[in-house]
Amino acid sequence: MRGWLAGLAGWIAVAGAAPAAAAWQEASSPHFLVYSDDDPAEVTAFATTLERFDKAMRVMRGLPDTPVSAAQRVTVYVLKDVRAVQRLLGSSGVAGVYLPRVSGAIAFVPRETHDRGKLALSAQAVLLHEYAHHFMFATWGERPFPAWFVEGFAEFNATAIVQPDRILFGAPPLYRAVGMIDTDQVPARDLLLRSPSERKMTPEQRQTFYGRAWLLTHYLTLGRGERETMRGYFDTLDHKTAAEAAATLGDPRQLDKALNAYARSKRLPMFGIKLADLPIGAVTVRALGAAEAAIMPVRQRSQRGVDSRSARGVVEEARLVAARFPSDPAVQVALAEAEYDAGDYAAADAAAARALAASPKLGRAMMYRGMAQEALAAADKSTDAARWKTVRGWFRDANRLDPEDPWPLAAFYQAYARSGEPMSANAEKGLAYAYQLAPFDRGLAISVAMMHIKHQRRDEAAAALRRVAYDPHGGQTAEWAMTLLTALQSNDPAAIAAMAEAAGAPPAPPPEER
């Protein structure tokens, strides 16, 4: 390749060797909570770059920087390298992961990728790609974005170049250069309608998909006169099918030719913002104490997600650490989570109680007391209204600590649903507000859609379902949501009723992986 593909390589710095392991640090900033076993100055710089990146994405798109509560920040765990991430995830095919959860969005990223050369995938690119996913879903949660734009948007932002005086957007992902103009692997007709998560896609097609998705996003975002084209595409997608939206871009064969000509340009447009125009909030760093550092591996494994088998290993490790630090609130909350995941709800409740004894205003401890007691009541098939009121009381208390935390609101609604009591209008309002706060959580979107279907609010239900149905990482959950969305759009009452009744437990969504 020639032109910018060759010339821009010198702009991008290759990550240096990873520093020696240091004590675990926590960096706290307006939008992030970062954990890394690195030098405090490095962790501060890392969190500062993240905040500037977030601010730059908002400025570029004319979005307000609305303050978020502590619970709505993204927690970022920075692991040693890609191999450490892969060991945690149990997968050799990913470099990082973003987990969009109502209990708190989480990302696991590497400090070092060990890739070298012009086509290297940097650790920063992995991190910014994952955060771009969160930014998209948190900002435009109910809009239906197709796979090409979900990944193209992430790639477009992942290559941001942070210079001493500015941030530049629009640099090409050189690690996607191979196949970027390969229309045989992924022609435009497939790019617009398919997903890289499809099992039928080969590794070569998947690699090409990401590169072409970046190219189309760049073309429509920074290409001369193309923003109106992109606006028309998404306006159509809001109300019609993906195929109808794709038709607004014209003949796919001509689109392929236009994209290839654009890619061969000697210089592509970029968008720069001066750092002086990107004011950010304070970043504070503290070293974790011995107890918090000891429980960190448990926290990471729990928050990555466990199954019935791995939960046993996690809880055994958590119990060993908790025995050393029986009164530390952070350790006891982590133990409560591990016990809950392992199905020992009484032990989870007891651990959460110990955490609250040490720190009475610890919201996560309140959540695990409520969740554990709810599970015990459900197992007993309890119809005791007073018992269920106590369960909901924990979620109410957590909500009072942070009214902008969506997790207690969603849990309060679920506790009502499991109790068998008539649903409270206040609980429904809370669920709807939780979805406004965390539109990136697929399970929450499904719950909101089912609530709207129950009340015959089809437009509202369809809006929530589109978020899941068009999610390229949604797996079986996305397929299920698309089936229900199709039933809604068909205006077939019998089909809607049948789908709603069968929707008690849609497939669990997988994490978004890259």
PDB file of C-alpha atoms in Angstrom, residues 296-421:
ATOM      1  CA  MET A 296      -7.615  -8.266  43.715  1.00  0.00           C
ATOM      2  CA  PRO A 297      -7.295 -11.585  41.807  1.00  0.00           C
ATOM      3  CA  VAL A 298     -10.643 -12.684  43.246  1.00  0.00           C
ATOM      4  CA  ARG A 299     -12.291  -9.407  42.246  1.00  0.00           C
ATOM      5  CA  GLN A 300     -11.008  -9.733  38.705  1.00  0.00           C
ATOM      6  CA  ARG A 301     -12.191 -13.320  38.279  1.00  0.00           C
ATOM      7  CA  SER A 302     -15.587 -12.589  39.841  1.00  0.00           C
ATOM      8  CA  GLN A 303     -16.180  -9.488  37.791  1.00  0.00           C
ATOM      9  CA  ARG A 304     -15.053 -11.174  34.609  1.00  0.00           C
ATOM     10  CA  GLY A 305     -17.914 -13.603  35.200  1.00  0.00           C
ATOM     11  CA  VAL A 306     -18.010 -17.222  36.335  1.00  0.00           C
ATOM     12  CA  ASP A 307     -19.952 -20.374  35.670  1.00  0.00           C
ATOM     13  CA  SER A 308     -20.943 -22.999  38.215  1.00  0.00           C
ATOM     14  CA  ARG A 309     -17.592 -24.751  37.909  1.00  0.00           C
ATOM     15  CA  SER A 310     -15.240 -21.769  38.040  1.00  0.00           C
ATOM     16  CA  ALA A 311     -17.291 -20.168  40.824  1.00  0.00           C
ATOM     17  CA  ARG A 312     -16.129 -22.877  43.224  1.00  0.00           C
ATOM     18  CA  GLY A 313     -12.461 -22.101  42.629  1.00  0.00           C
ATOM     19  CA  VAL A 314     -13.053 -18.368  43.018  1.00  0.00           C
ATOM     20  CA  VAL A 315     -14.942 -18.719  46.292  1.00  0.00           C
ATOM     21  CA  GLU A 316     -12.299 -21.033  47.756  1.00  0.00           C
ATOM     22  CA  GLU A 317      -9.621 -18.427  47.039  1.00  0.00           C
ATOM     23  CA  ALA A 318     -11.870 -15.662  48.417  1.00  0.00           C
ATOM     24  CA  ARG A 319     -12.386 -17.576  51.673  1.00  0.00           C
ATOM     25  CA  LEU A 320      -8.630 -17.945  52.177  1.00  0.00           C
ATOM     26  CA  VAL A 321      -8.075 -14.206  51.762  1.00  0.00           C
ATOM     27  CA  ALA A 322     -11.112 -13.331  53.897  1.00  0.00           C
ATOM     28  CA  ALA A 323      -9.806 -15.488  56.733  1.00  0.00           C
ATOM     29  CA  ARG A 324      -6.725 -13.261  56.834  1.00  0.00           C
ATOM     30  CA  PHE A 325      -8.773 -10.034  56.720  1.00  0.00           C
ATOM     31  CA  PRO A 326     -12.070 -10.829  58.485  1.00  0.00           C
ATOM     32  CA  SER A 327     -13.039  -7.205  59.117  1.00  0.00           C
ATOM     33  CA  ASP A 328     -11.887  -5.529  55.906  1.00  0.00           C
ATOM     34  CA  PRO A 329     -14.977  -4.250  54.026  1.00  0.00           C
ATOM     35  CA  ALA A 330     -13.491  -4.551  50.521  1.00  0.00           C
ATOM     36  CA  VAL A 331     -12.461  -8.160  51.169  1.00  0.00           C
ATOM     37  CA  GLN A 332     -15.820  -9.075  52.681  1.00  0.00           C
ATOM     38  CA  VAL A 333     -17.760  -7.548  49.754  1.00  0.00           C
ATOM     39  CA  ALA A 334     -15.611  -9.541  47.341  1.00  0.00           C
ATOM     40  CA  LEU A 335     -16.281 -12.654  49.418  1.00  0.00           C
ATOM     41  CA  ALA A 336     -20.023 -11.886  49.373  1.00  0.00           C
ATOM     42  CA  GLU A 337     -19.940 -11.708  45.569  1.00  0.00           C
ATOM     43  CA  ALA A 338     -17.988 -14.961  45.317  1.00  0.00           C
ATOM     44  CA  GLU A 339     -20.318 -16.777  47.755  1.00  0.00           C
ATOM     45  CA  TYR A 340     -23.347 -15.481  45.863  1.00  0.00           C
ATOM     46  CA  ASP A 341     -21.938 -16.661  42.526  1.00  0.00           C
ATOM     47  CA  ALA A 342     -21.219 -20.076  44.064  1.00  0.00           C
ATOM     48  CA  GLY A 343     -24.806 -20.351  45.296  1.00  0.00           C
ATOM     49  CA  ASP A 344     -24.097 -20.141  49.041  1.00  0.00           C
ATOM     50  CA  TYR A 345     -26.543 -17.330  49.703  1.00  0.00           C
ATOM     51  CA  ALA A 346     -26.468 -17.518  53.494  1.00  0.00           C
ATOM     52  CA  ALA A 347     -22.685 -17.148  53.443  1.00  0.00           C
ATOM     53  CA  ALA A 348     -22.992 -14.267  50.976  1.00  0.00           C
ATOM     54  CA  ASP A 349     -25.431 -12.505  53.296  1.00  0.00           C
ATOM     55  CA  ALA A 350     -23.124 -13.017  56.271  1.00  0.00           C
ATOM     56  CA  ALA A 351     -20.088 -11.657  54.399  1.00  0.00           C
ATOM     57  CA  ALA A 352     -22.042  -8.609  53.248  1.00  0.00           C
ATOM     58  CA  ALA A 353     -23.197  -8.049  56.840  1.00  0.00           C
ATOM     59  CA  ARG A 354     -19.569  -8.071  58.027  1.00  0.00           C
ATOM     60  CA  ALA A 355     -18.706  -5.534  55.321  1.00  0.00           C
ATOM     61  CA  LEU A 356     -21.513  -3.251  56.473  1.00  0.00           C
ATOM     62  CA  ALA A 357     -20.437  -3.602  60.095  1.00  0.00           C
ATOM     63  CA  ALA A 358     -17.050  -2.220  59.082  1.00  0.00           C
ATOM     64  CA  SER A 359     -18.396   0.336  56.587  1.00  0.00           C
ATOM     65  CA  PRO A 360     -22.128   1.079  57.110  1.00  0.00           C
ATOM     66  CA  LYS A 361     -22.545   3.076  53.879  1.00  0.00           C
ATOM     67  CA  LEU A 362     -21.102   0.534  51.468  1.00  0.00           C
ATOM     68  CA  GLY A 363     -23.605   0.272  48.617  1.00  0.00           C
ATOM     69  CA  ARG A 364     -22.308  -2.964  47.096  1.00  0.00           C
ATOM     70  CA  ALA A 365     -22.606  -4.668  50.479  1.00  0.00           C
ATOM     71  CA  MET A 366     -26.238  -3.566  50.686  1.00  0.00           C
ATOM     72  CA  MET A 367     -26.815  -4.973  47.203  1.00  0.00           C
ATOM     73  CA  TYR A 368     -25.411  -8.384  48.130  1.00  0.00           C
ATOM     74  CA  ARG A 369     -27.418  -8.522  51.340  1.00  0.00           C
ATOM     75  CA  GLY A 370     -30.558  -7.876  49.305  1.00  0.00           C
ATOM     76  CA  MET A 371     -29.644 -10.260  46.485  1.00  0.00           C
ATOM     77  CA  ALA A 372     -28.683 -13.062  48.869  1.00  0.00           C
ATOM     78  CA  GLN A 373     -31.857 -12.687  50.926  1.00  0.00           C
ATOM     79  CA  GLU A 374     -33.909 -12.536  47.724  1.00  0.00           C
ATOM     80  CA  ALA A 375     -32.375 -15.795  46.496  1.00  0.00           C
ATOM     81  CA  LEU A 376     -33.098 -17.464  49.841  1.00  0.00           C
ATOM     82  CA  ALA A 377     -36.711 -16.233  49.824  1.00  0.00           C
ATOM     83  CA  ALA A 378     -37.181 -17.447  46.254  1.00  0.00           C
ATOM     84  CA  ALA A 379     -35.693 -20.853  47.141  1.00  0.00           C
ATOM     85  CA  ASP A 380     -38.153 -21.109  50.026  1.00  0.00           C
ATOM     86  CA  LYS A 381     -40.986 -20.059  47.680  1.00  0.00           C
ATOM     87  CA  SER A 382     -41.820 -17.501  50.320  1.00  0.00           C
ATOM     88  CA  THR A 383     -45.064 -15.547  50.116  1.00  0.00           C
ATOM     89  CA  ASP A 384     -44.301 -13.604  53.294  1.00  0.00           C
ATOM     90  CA  ALA A 385     -44.864  -9.958  52.334  1.00  0.00           C
ATOM     91  CA  ALA A 386     -42.786  -8.726  55.263  1.00  0.00           C
ATOM     92  CA  ARG A 387     -39.835 -10.875  54.200  1.00  0.00           C
ATOM     93  CA  TRP A 388     -39.952  -9.524  50.652  1.00  0.00           C
ATOM     94  CA  LYS A 389     -40.279  -5.986  51.960  1.00  0.00           C
ATOM     95  CA  THR A 390     -37.050  -6.498  53.891  1.00  0.00           C
ATOM     96  CA  VAL A 391     -35.359  -7.726  50.709  1.00  0.00           C
ATOM     97  CA  ARG A 392     -36.463  -4.649  48.784  1.00  0.00           C
ATOM     98  CA  GLY A 393     -35.388  -2.465  51.687  1.00  0.00           C
ATOM     99  CA  TRP A 394     -31.730  -3.217  50.994  1.00  0.00           C
ATOM    100  CA  PHE A 395     -32.106  -2.017  47.409  1.00  0.00           C
ATOM    101  CA  ARG A 396     -33.990   1.059  48.601  1.00  0.00           C
ATOM    102  CA  ASP A 397     -31.147   1.861  51.004  1.00  0.00           C
ATOM    103  CA  ALA A 398     -28.563   1.449  48.244  1.00  0.00           C
ATOM    104  CA  ASN A 399     -30.625   3.737  46.010  1.00  0.00           C
ATOM    105  CA  ARG A 400     -30.688   6.411  48.704  1.00  0.00           C
ATOM    106  CA  LEU A 401     -26.890   6.324  48.849  1.00  0.00           C
ATOM    107  CA  ASP A 402     -26.665   6.981  45.096  1.00  0.00           C
ATOM    108  CA  PRO A 403     -29.954   7.769  43.302  1.00  0.00           C
ATOM    109  CA  GLU A 404     -28.119   7.722  39.954  1.00  0.00           C
ATOM    110  CA  ASP A 405     -26.906   4.143  40.359  1.00  0.00           C
ATOM    111  CA  PRO A 406     -29.050   1.970  38.039  1.00  0.00           C
ATOM    112  CA  TRP A 407     -28.283  -1.330  39.795  1.00  0.00           C
ATOM    113  CA  PRO A 408     -30.480  -0.862  42.902  1.00  0.00           C
ATOM    114  CA  LEU A 409     -33.359   0.351  40.711  1.00  0.00           C
ATOM    115  CA  ALA A 410     -33.200  -2.727  38.500  1.00  0.00           C
ATOM    116  CA  ALA A 411     -32.841  -5.035  41.511  1.00  0.00           C
ATOM    117  CA  PHE A 412     -35.821  -3.420  43.249  1.00  0.00           C
ATOM    118  CA  TYR A 413     -38.003  -4.185  40.216  1.00  0.00           C
ATOM    119  CA  GLN A 414     -36.735  -7.763  39.975  1.00  0.00           C
ATOM    120  CA  ALA A 415     -37.446  -8.385  43.660  1.00  0.00           C
ATOM    121  CA  TYR A 416     -41.048  -7.283  43.144  1.00  0.00           C
ATOM    122  CA  ALA A 417     -41.356  -9.566  40.131  1.00  0.00           C
ATOM    123  CA  ARG A 418     -39.988 -12.579  42.033  1.00  0.00           C
ATOM    124  CA  SER A 419     -42.162 -11.979  45.082  1.00  0.00           C
ATOM    125  CA  GLY A 420     -45.389 -12.650  43.205  1.00  0.00           C
ATOM    126  CA  GLU A 421     -46.906  -9.467  44.612  1.00  0.00           C
TER     127      GLU A 421
END
